[in-house]
Amino acid sequence: MSKTLILRSREGSLVSKTVVESEIKQAIRKIVADAVPLWNLDTSDFIVIRDMYPVSVKLPISKEQYDLYSKYDMSRTTNGSVMFNVPVYVISFDNEWQEEDYVDKEVIVVAPVVDQKVEEIITELAIEATKPREESDEGLEEDE
């Protein structure tokens, strides 16, 4: 039985991290069903996005790492690394439009448990997904 990583992130902070003994496809259906009551229908969209997240690991890798990574369409890169794609599901249920930007305030990120390195990368992705957007002046030029 494989394991699935479930991360919940709110406004740039990790709220919870759980690992369940389940295939990701069974886990994602249950997690989506459990997330529906958290959704505020009046203010947010409810979105589930599946993405393939590229992970790069420097060579050499162990036989165990090879066995793990090869399940995820692993390939060798030209810069002495291996690259593989981890399926990541993002469940967004607390979000809003801020001018031109779509902002997730809270999400649940679900991915297979691969190893510690992948877990760290997916955790960072979950945190970044809900970081409040800074008011930026980029692209605005001052009149001189």
Tab-separated table of N, CA and C in Angstrom:
chain	number	residue	atom	x	y	z
A	1	MET	N	0.852	-1.189	0.000
A	1	MET	CA	0.000	0.000	0.000
A	1	MET	C	0.887	1.238	0.000
A	2	SER	N	0.540	2.181	-0.835
A	2	SER	CA	1.344	3.399	-0.869
A	2	SER	C	0.788	4.437	0.101
A	3	LYS	N	1.567	5.483	0.296
A	3	LYS	CA	1.185	6.532	1.232
A	3	LYS	C	0.929	7.827	0.476
A	4	THR	N	0.032	8.640	1.041
A	4	THR	CA	-0.321	9.919	0.446
A	4	THR	C	-0.096	11.036	1.461
A	5	LEU	N	0.533	12.107	0.994
A	5	LEU	CA	0.821	13.282	1.804
A	5	LEU	C	-0.303	14.298	1.632
A	6	ILE	N	-0.832	14.796	2.763
A	6	ILE	CA	-1.906	15.790	2.728
A	6	ILE	C	-1.440	17.009	3.509
A	7	LEU	N	-1.345	18.139	2.823
A	7	LEU	CA	-0.894	19.376	3.454
A	7	LEU	C	-2.011	20.408	3.370
A	8	ARG	N	-2.228	21.122	4.453
A	8	ARG	CA	-3.209	22.205	4.441
A	8	ARG	C	-2.474	23.492	4.753
A	9	SER	N	-2.648	24.474	3.893
A	9	SER	CA	-1.930	25.733	4.015
A	9	SER	C	-2.932	26.884	4.019
A	10	ARG	N	-2.704	27.842	4.931
A	10	ARG	CA	-3.573	29.016	5.019
A	10	ARG	C	-2.710	30.264	5.138
A	11	GLU	N	-2.897	31.184	4.200
A	11	GLU	CA	-2.222	32.483	4.218
A	11	GLU	C	-0.718	32.385	4.464
A	12	GLY	N	-0.074	31.488	3.735
A	12	GLY	CA	1.377	31.370	3.791
A	12	GLY	C	1.934	30.558	4.938
A	13	SER	N	1.057	29.860	5.673
A	13	SER	CA	1.524	29.025	6.782
A	13	SER	C	0.980	27.610	6.637
A	14	LEU	N	1.795	26.656	7.016
A	14	LEU	CA	1.356	25.263	7.008
A	14	LEU	C	0.479	25.038	8.236
A	15	VAL	N	-0.767	24.643	8.013
A	15	VAL	CA	-1.719	24.442	9.097
A	15	VAL	C	-1.665	22.995	9.581
A	16	SER	N	-1.567	22.069	8.627
A	16	SER	CA	-1.494	20.661	9.019
A	16	SER	C	-0.766	19.848	7.959
A	17	LYS	N	-0.221	18.728	8.419
A	17	LYS	CA	0.498	17.803	7.542
A	17	LYS	C	0.153	16.398	8.023
A	18	THR	N	-0.410	15.610	7.121
A	18	THR	CA	-0.843	14.261	7.461
A	18	THR	C	-0.359	13.299	6.391
A	19	VAL	N	-0.026	12.094	6.803
A	19	VAL	CA	0.284	11.032	5.845
A	19	VAL	C	-0.724	9.917	6.093
A	20	VAL	N	-1.388	9.483	5.021
A	20	VAL	CA	-2.358	8.394	5.135
A	20	VAL	C	-1.908	7.206	4.305
A	21	GLU	N	-2.258	6.023	4.772
A	21	GLU	CA	-1.973	4.787	4.040
A	21	GLU	C	-3.064	4.616	2.994
A	22	SER	N	-2.797	5.102	1.798
A	22	SER	CA	-3.811	5.038	0.753
A	22	SER	C	-3.186	5.368	-0.588
A	23	GLU	N	-3.731	4.761	-1.628
A	23	GLU	CA	-3.364	5.156	-2.984
A	23	GLU	C	-3.863	6.584	-3.172
A	24	ILE	N	-3.127	7.386	-3.939
A	24	ILE	CA	-3.490	8.793	-4.086
A	24	ILE	C	-4.882	8.978	-4.703
A	25	LYS	N	-5.268	8.117	-5.629
A	25	LYS	CA	-6.572	8.291	-6.288
A	25	LYS	C	-7.733	8.087	-5.322
A	26	GLN	N	-7.613	7.130	-4.408
A	26	GLN	CA	-8.658	6.943	-3.399
A	26	GLN	C	-8.623	8.096	-2.392
A	27	ALA	N	-7.424	8.487	-2.006
A	27	ALA	CA	-7.269	9.556	-1.010
A	27	ALA	C	-7.852	10.868	-1.525
A	28	ILE	N	-7.569	11.219	-2.769
A	28	ILE	CA	-8.010	12.513	-3.288
A	28	ILE	C	-9.532	12.614	-3.309
A	29	ARG	N	-10.210	11.540	-3.655
A	29	ARG	CA	-11.685	11.573	-3.669
A	29	ARG	C	-12.249	11.839	-2.274
A	30	LYS	N	-11.672	11.177	-1.278
A	30	LYS	CA	-12.138	11.358	0.103
A	30	LYS	C	-11.824	12.772	0.595
A	31	ILE	N	-10.634	13.257	0.288
A	31	ILE	CA	-10.220	14.588	0.744
A	31	ILE	C	-11.099	15.667	0.100
A	32	VAL	N	-11.394	15.513	-1.185
A	32	VAL	CA	-12.277	16.473	-1.862
A	32	VAL	C	-13.646	16.475	-1.191
A	33	ALA	N	-14.187	15.288	-0.932
A	33	ALA	CA	-15.500	15.195	-0.268
A	33	ALA	C	-15.459	15.853	1.118
A	34	ASP	N	-14.360	15.641	1.858
A	34	ASP	CA	-14.217	16.237	3.188
A	34	ASP	C	-14.034	17.758	3.119
A	35	ALA	N	-13.503	18.267	2.014
A	35	ALA	CA	-13.243	19.704	1.872
A	35	ALA	C	-14.495	20.488	1.481
A	36	VAL	N	-15.465	19.830	0.864
A	36	VAL	CA	-16.667	20.537	0.399
A	36	VAL	C	-17.342	21.343	1.520
A	37	PRO	N	-17.519	20.784	2.732
A	37	PRO	CA	-18.144	21.589	3.792
A	37	PRO	C	-17.327	22.817	4.224
A	38	LEU	N	-16.034	22.847	3.926
A	38	LEU	CA	-15.184	23.989	4.289
A	38	LEU	C	-15.383	25.171	3.332
A	39	TRP	N	-15.995	24.910	2.199
A	39	TRP	CA	-16.128	25.864	1.112
A	39	TRP	C	-17.244	26.862	1.386
A	40	ASN	N	-16.941	28.143	1.257
A	40	ASN	CA	-17.948	29.185	1.366
A	40	ASN	C	-18.462	29.490	-0.044
A	41	LEU	N	-19.643	29.008	-0.341
A	41	LEU	CA	-20.217	29.138	-1.674
A	41	LEU	C	-20.428	30.588	-2.098
A	42	ASP	N	-20.615	31.476	-1.127
A	42	ASP	CA	-20.918	32.867	-1.445
A	42	ASP	C	-19.694	33.664	-1.874
A	43	THR	N	-18.507	33.251	-1.420
A	43	THR	CA	-17.331	34.094	-1.668
A	43	THR	C	-16.225	33.414	-2.475
A	44	SER	N	-16.274	32.092	-2.608
A	44	SER	CA	-15.145	31.390	-3.230
A	44	SER	C	-15.597	30.397	-4.291
A	45	ASP	N	-14.648	30.067	-5.150
A	45	ASP	CA	-14.821	28.957	-6.081
A	45	ASP	C	-14.306	27.700	-5.384
A	46	PHE	N	-14.748	26.547	-5.850
A	46	PHE	CA	-14.199	25.275	-5.373
A	46	PHE	C	-13.508	24.637	-6.567
A	47	ILE	N	-12.201	24.486	-6.471
A	47	ILE	CA	-11.417	24.040	-7.617
A	47	ILE	C	-10.472	22.916	-7.186
A	48	VAL	N	-10.383	21.881	-8.021
A	48	VAL	CA	-9.385	20.845	-7.822
A	48	VAL	C	-8.518	20.840	-9.082
A	49	ILE	N	-7.240	21.088	-8.893
A	49	ILE	CA	-6.311	21.121	-10.021
A	49	ILE	C	-5.300	19.998	-9.853
A	50	ARG	N	-5.116	19.227	-10.919
A	50	ARG	CA	-4.086	18.188	-10.929
A	50	ARG	C	-2.948	18.704	-11.789
A	51	ASP	N	-1.753	18.632	-11.255
A	51	ASP	CA	-0.597	19.118	-11.984
A	51	ASP	C	0.543	18.117	-11.815
A	52	MET	N	1.420	18.078	-12.778
A	52	MET	CA	2.625	17.264	-12.654
A	52	MET	C	3.749	18.206	-12.255
A	53	TYR	N	4.281	18.013	-11.042
A	53	TYR	CA	5.280	18.930	-10.506
A	53	TYR	C	6.683	18.369	-10.744
A	54	PRO	N	7.502	19.088	-11.518
A	54	PRO	CA	8.844	18.572	-11.821
A	54	PRO	C	9.784	18.683	-10.614
A	55	VAL	N	10.488	17.581	-10.342
A	55	VAL	CA	11.455	17.542	-9.246
A	55	VAL	C	12.795	17.130	-9.840
A	56	SER	N	13.837	17.823	-9.417
A	56	SER	CA	15.184	17.526	-9.909
A	56	SER	C	16.053	17.107	-8.730
A	57	VAL	N	16.776	16.004	-8.898
A	57	VAL	CA	17.673	15.501	-7.845
A	57	VAL	C	19.046	15.261	-8.464
A	58	LYS	N	20.082	15.777	-7.801
A	58	LYS	CA	21.465	15.608	-8.288
A	58	LYS	C	21.884	14.143	-8.257
A	59	LEU	N	22.600	13.721	-9.270
A	59	LEU	CA	23.198	12.392	-9.292
A	59	LEU	C	24.456	12.414	-8.436
A	60	PRO	N	24.926	11.340	-7.877
A	60	PRO	CA	24.351	9.997	-8.011
A	60	PRO	C	23.162	9.799	-7.059
A	61	ILE	N	22.295	8.866	-7.436
A	61	ILE	CA	21.195	8.484	-6.562
A	61	ILE	C	21.344	7.005	-6.226
A	62	SER	N	20.753	6.619	-5.103
A	62	SER	CA	20.845	5.221	-4.666
A	62	SER	C	19.871	4.353	-5.461
A	63	LYS	N	20.012	3.053	-5.328
A	63	LYS	CA	19.083	2.131	-5.984
A	63	LYS	C	17.663	2.360	-5.467
A	64	GLU	N	17.539	2.626	-4.164
A	64	GLU	CA	16.214	2.887	-3.574
A	64	GLU	C	15.595	4.135	-4.199
A	65	GLN	N	16.408	5.189	-4.340
A	65	GLN	CA	15.905	6.414	-4.965
A	65	GLN	C	15.507	6.140	-6.416
A	66	TYR	N	16.338	5.368	-7.116
A	66	TYR	CA	16.015	5.034	-8.505
A	66	TYR	C	14.663	4.320	-8.581
A	67	ASP	N	14.470	3.345	-7.692
A	67	ASP	CA	13.208	2.593	-7.680
A	67	ASP	C	12.017	3.511	-7.406
A	68	LEU	N	12.183	4.472	-6.492
A	68	LEU	CA	11.105	5.410	-6.160
A	68	LEU	C	10.813	6.367	-7.316
A	69	TYR	N	11.868	7.003	-7.823
A	69	TYR	CA	11.694	8.054	-8.824
A	69	TYR	C	11.266	7.523	-10.183
A	70	SER	N	11.681	6.292	-10.507
A	70	SER	CA	11.372	5.754	-11.836
A	70	SER	C	9.866	5.538	-12.048
A	71	LYS	N	9.091	5.524	-10.953
A	71	LYS	CA	7.623	5.423	-11.072
A	71	LYS	C	7.011	6.705	-11.626
A	72	TYR	N	7.798	7.777	-11.633
A	72	TYR	CA	7.268	9.098	-11.984
A	72	TYR	C	7.921	9.673	-13.235
A	73	ASP	N	8.028	8.841	-14.267
A	73	ASP	CA	8.509	9.315	-15.559
A	73	ASP	C	9.874	10.003	-15.428
A	74	MET	N	10.818	9.279	-14.833
A	74	MET	CA	12.143	9.826	-14.561
A	74	MET	C	12.975	9.899	-15.834
A	75	SER	N	13.755	10.975	-15.943
A	75	SER	CA	14.700	11.090	-17.047
A	75	SER	C	15.952	11.797	-16.551
A	76	ARG	N	17.034	11.549	-17.269
A	76	ARG	CA	18.310	12.161	-16.905
A	76	ARG	C	18.418	13.520	-17.590
A	77	THR	N	18.966	14.496	-16.885
A	77	THR	CA	19.146	15.812	-17.494
A	77	THR	C	20.597	15.969	-17.921
A	78	THR	N	20.867	17.038	-18.644
A	78	THR	CA	22.232	17.263	-19.133
A	78	THR	C	23.149	17.820	-18.056
A	79	ASN	N	22.592	18.285	-16.921
A	79	ASN	CA	23.444	18.908	-15.901
A	79	ASN	C	23.723	17.997	-14.707
A	80	GLY	N	23.692	16.674	-14.913
A	80	GLY	CA	24.051	15.742	-13.846
A	80	GLY	C	22.975	15.543	-12.793
A	81	SER	N	21.727	15.600	-13.218
A	81	SER	CA	20.601	15.381	-12.312
A	81	SER	C	19.626	14.416	-12.975
A	82	VAL	N	18.686	13.934	-12.170
A	82	VAL	CA	17.541	13.238	-12.747
A	82	VAL	C	16.323	14.112	-12.481
A	83	MET	N	15.390	14.035	-13.412
A	83	MET	CA	14.171	14.827	-13.322
A	83	MET	C	13.011	13.850	-13.350
A	84	PHE	N	12.004	14.098	-12.506
A	84	PHE	CA	10.799	13.274	-12.560
A	84	PHE	C	9.608	14.140	-12.183
A	85	ASN	N	8.406	13.700	-12.548
A	85	ASN	CA	7.195	14.481	-12.346
A	85	ASN	C	6.286	13.825	-11.324
A	86	VAL	N	6.008	14.540	-10.243
A	86	VAL	CA	5.158	14.033	-9.172
A	86	VAL	C	3.751	14.601	-9.366
A	87	PRO	N	2.727	13.734	-9.357
A	87	PRO	CA	1.364	14.270	-9.459
A	87	PRO	C	0.984	14.993	-8.165
A	88	VAL	N	0.521	16.223	-8.312
A	88	VAL	CA	0.139	17.041	-7.171
A	88	VAL	C	-1.272	17.564	-7.421
A	89	TYR	N	-2.130	17.410	-6.421
A	89	TYR	CA	-3.494	17.912	-6.510
A	89	TYR	C	-3.627	19.086	-5.549
A	90	VAL	N	-4.176	20.188	-6.041
A	90	VAL	CA	-4.418	21.353	-5.198
A	90	VAL	C	-5.922	21.563	-5.124
A	91	ILE	N	-6.451	21.520	-3.895
A	91	ILE	CA	-7.873	21.739	-3.665
A	91	ILE	C	-7.999	23.136	-3.073
A	92	SER	N	-8.624	24.020	-3.836
A	92	SER	CA	-8.788	25.402	-3.396
A	92	SER	C	-10.254	25.641	-3.059
A	93	PHE	N	-10.501	26.069	-1.814
A	93	PHE	CA	-11.891	26.284	-1.385
A	93	PHE	C	-12.089	27.632	-0.704
A	94	ASP	N	-10.994	28.389	-0.496
A	94	ASP	CA	-11.081	29.725	0.085
A	94	ASP	C	-10.191	30.625	-0.765
A	95	ASN	N	-10.815	31.341	-1.702
A	95	ASN	CA	-10.062	32.106	-2.683
A	95	ASN	C	-10.858	33.331	-3.108
A	96	GLU	N	-10.193	34.261	-3.781
A	96	GLU	CA	-10.878	35.456	-4.264
A	96	GLU	C	-10.081	36.107	-5.383
A	97	TRP	N	-10.768	36.942	-6.137
A	97	TRP	CA	-10.111	37.762	-7.148
A	97	TRP	C	-9.688	39.056	-6.486
A	98	GLN	N	-8.426	39.410	-6.654
A	98	GLN	CA	-7.936	40.711	-6.208
A	98	GLN	C	-7.403	41.405	-7.440
A	99	GLU	N	-8.206	42.322	-7.977
A	99	GLU	CA	-7.932	42.979	-9.244
A	99	GLU	C	-7.732	41.917	-10.324
A	100	GLU	N	-6.518	41.804	-10.865
A	100	GLU	CA	-6.269	40.843	-11.949
A	100	GLU	C	-5.808	39.480	-11.455
A	101	ASP	N	-5.542	39.377	-10.133
A	101	ASP	CA	-4.960	38.151	-9.586
A	101	ASP	C	-5.995	37.278	-8.899
A	102	TYR	N	-5.845	35.993	-9.089
A	102	TYR	CA	-6.650	35.011	-8.379
A	102	TYR	C	-5.833	34.583	-7.169
A	103	VAL	N	-6.357	34.771	-5.974
A	103	VAL	CA	-5.580	34.534	-4.760
A	103	VAL	C	-6.210	33.412	-3.934
A	104	ASP	N	-5.405	32.389	-3.662
A	104	ASP	CA	-5.836	31.302	-2.775
A	104	ASP	C	-5.483	31.693	-1.354
A	105	LYS	N	-6.500	31.722	-0.471
A	105	LYS	CA	-6.222	32.007	0.935
A	105	LYS	C	-5.938	30.714	1.687
A	106	GLU	N	-6.635	29.640	1.277
A	106	GLU	CA	-6.426	28.350	1.935
A	106	GLU	C	-6.580	27.235	0.906
A	107	VAL	N	-5.657	26.277	0.956
A	107	VAL	CA	-5.696	25.135	0.037
A	107	VAL	C	-5.319	23.863	0.779
A	108	ILE	N	-5.682	22.750	0.170
A	108	ILE	CA	-5.194	21.440	0.598
A	108	ILE	C	-4.407	20.901	-0.586
A	109	VAL	N	-3.167	20.503	-0.330
A	109	VAL	CA	-2.298	19.961	-1.373
A	109	VAL	C	-2.097	18.481	-1.086
A	110	VAL	N	-2.311	17.656	-2.106
A	110	VAL	CA	-2.219	16.208	-1.945
A	110	VAL	C	-1.215	15.668	-2.957
A	111	ALA	N	-0.302	14.822	-2.482
A	111	ALA	CA	0.719	14.243	-3.361
A	111	ALA	C	1.124	12.879	-2.804
A	112	PRO	N	1.676	12.029	-3.658
A	112	PRO	CA	2.166	10.752	-3.129
A	112	PRO	C	3.400	10.984	-2.248
A	113	VAL	N	3.566	10.143	-1.237
A	113	VAL	CA	4.787	10.190	-0.443
A	113	VAL	C	5.868	9.511	-1.276
A	114	VAL	N	6.927	10.249	-1.585
A	114	VAL	CA	8.033	9.685	-2.363
A	114	VAL	C	9.242	9.549	-1.446
A	115	ASP	N	9.759	10.682	-0.981
A	115	ASP	CA	10.856	10.694	-0.016
A	115	ASP	C	10.917	12.062	0.647
A	116	GLN	N	11.878	12.258	1.539
A	116	GLN	CA	11.979	13.511	2.305
A	116	GLN	C	12.171	14.721	1.398
A	117	LYS	N	13.024	14.595	0.381
A	117	LYS	CA	13.291	15.722	-0.519
A	117	LYS	C	12.015	16.162	-1.222
A	118	VAL	N	11.266	15.220	-1.745
A	118	VAL	CA	10.019	15.537	-2.443
A	118	VAL	C	9.016	16.154	-1.462
A	119	GLU	N	8.960	15.613	-0.252
A	119	GLU	CA	8.049	16.156	0.760
A	119	GLU	C	8.365	17.622	1.060
A	120	GLU	N	9.648	17.952	1.156
A	120	GLU	CA	10.055	19.339	1.416
A	120	GLU	C	9.631	20.253	0.260
A	121	ILE	N	9.814	19.786	-0.966
A	121	ILE	CA	9.446	20.581	-2.147
A	121	ILE	C	7.932	20.815	-2.201
A	122	ILE	N	7.155	19.759	-1.945
A	122	ILE	CA	5.690	19.867	-1.994
A	122	ILE	C	5.196	20.751	-0.839
A	123	THR	N	5.836	20.663	0.321
A	123	THR	CA	5.467	21.516	1.458
A	123	THR	C	5.689	22.982	1.107
A	124	GLU	N	6.821	23.271	0.492
A	124	GLU	CA	7.125	24.650	0.068
A	124	GLU	C	6.087	25.132	-0.952
A	125	LEU	N	5.703	24.263	-1.874
A	125	LEU	CA	4.671	24.592	-2.867
A	125	LEU	C	3.354	24.948	-2.166
A	126	ALA	N	2.961	24.169	-1.160
A	126	ALA	CA	1.713	24.414	-0.424
A	126	ALA	C	1.746	25.766	0.285
A	127	ILE	N	2.872	26.075	0.908
A	127	ILE	CA	3.011	27.346	1.633
A	127	ILE	C	2.978	28.518	0.657
A	128	GLU	N	3.739	28.409	-0.431
A	128	GLU	CA	3.798	29.477	-1.432
A	128	GLU	C	2.432	29.745	-2.070
A	129	ALA	N	1.631	28.693	-2.229
A	129	ALA	CA	0.332	28.823	-2.900
A	129	ALA	C	-0.606	29.778	-2.178
A	130	THR	N	-0.433	29.923	-0.854
A	130	THR	CA	-1.363	30.753	-0.091
A	130	THR	C	-0.705	31.995	0.514
A	131	LYS	N	0.544	32.275	0.122
A	131	LYS	CA	1.193	33.478	0.658
A	131	LYS	C	0.426	34.701	0.177
A	132	PRO	N	0.131	35.630	1.095
A	132	PRO	CA	-0.550	36.861	0.666
A	132	PRO	C	0.293	37.583	-0.382
A	133	ARG	N	-0.379	38.086	-1.418
A	133	ARG	CA	0.326	38.804	-2.478
A	133	ARG	C	0.749	40.170	-1.956
A	134	GLU	N	1.994	40.519	-2.235
A	134	GLU	CA	2.485	41.837	-1.818
A	134	GLU	C	1.945	42.871	-2.797
A	135	GLU	N	1.627	44.039	-2.286
A	135	GLU	CA	1.269	45.134	-3.181
A	135	GLU	C	2.555	45.521	-3.887
A	136	SER	N	2.617	45.304	-5.175
A	136	SER	CA	3.885	45.581	-5.862
A	136	SER	C	3.734	46.767	-6.786
A	137	ASP	N	4.829	47.479	-6.954
A	137	ASP	CA	4.857	48.604	-7.864
A	137	ASP	C	5.496	48.215	-9.187
A	138	GLU	N	5.758	46.922	-9.363
A	138	GLU	CA	6.398	46.486	-10.591
A	138	GLU	C	5.482	46.790	-11.769
A	139	GLY	N	6.084	47.248	-12.843
A	139	GLY	CA	5.312	47.518	-14.035
A	139	GLY	C	4.712	48.921	-14.034
A	140	LEU	N	4.726	49.588	-12.907
A	140	LEU	CA	4.233	50.967	-12.856
A	140	LEU	C	5.433	51.894	-12.949
A	141	GLU	N	5.398	52.749	-13.937
A	141	GLU	CA	6.520	53.668	-14.104
A	141	GLU	C	6.097	55.039	-13.604
A	142	GLU	N	7.021	55.710	-12.935
A	142	GLU	CA	6.715	57.052	-12.456
A	142	GLU	C	6.793	58.022	-13.626
A	143	ASP	N	5.902	59.001	-13.613
A	143	ASP	CA	5.968	60.063	-14.629
A	143	ASP	C	7.093	61.001	-14.265
A	144	GLU	N	7.938	61.303	-15.246
A	144	GLU	CA	9.064	62.182	-14.957
A	144	GLU	C	8.878	63.495	-15.657
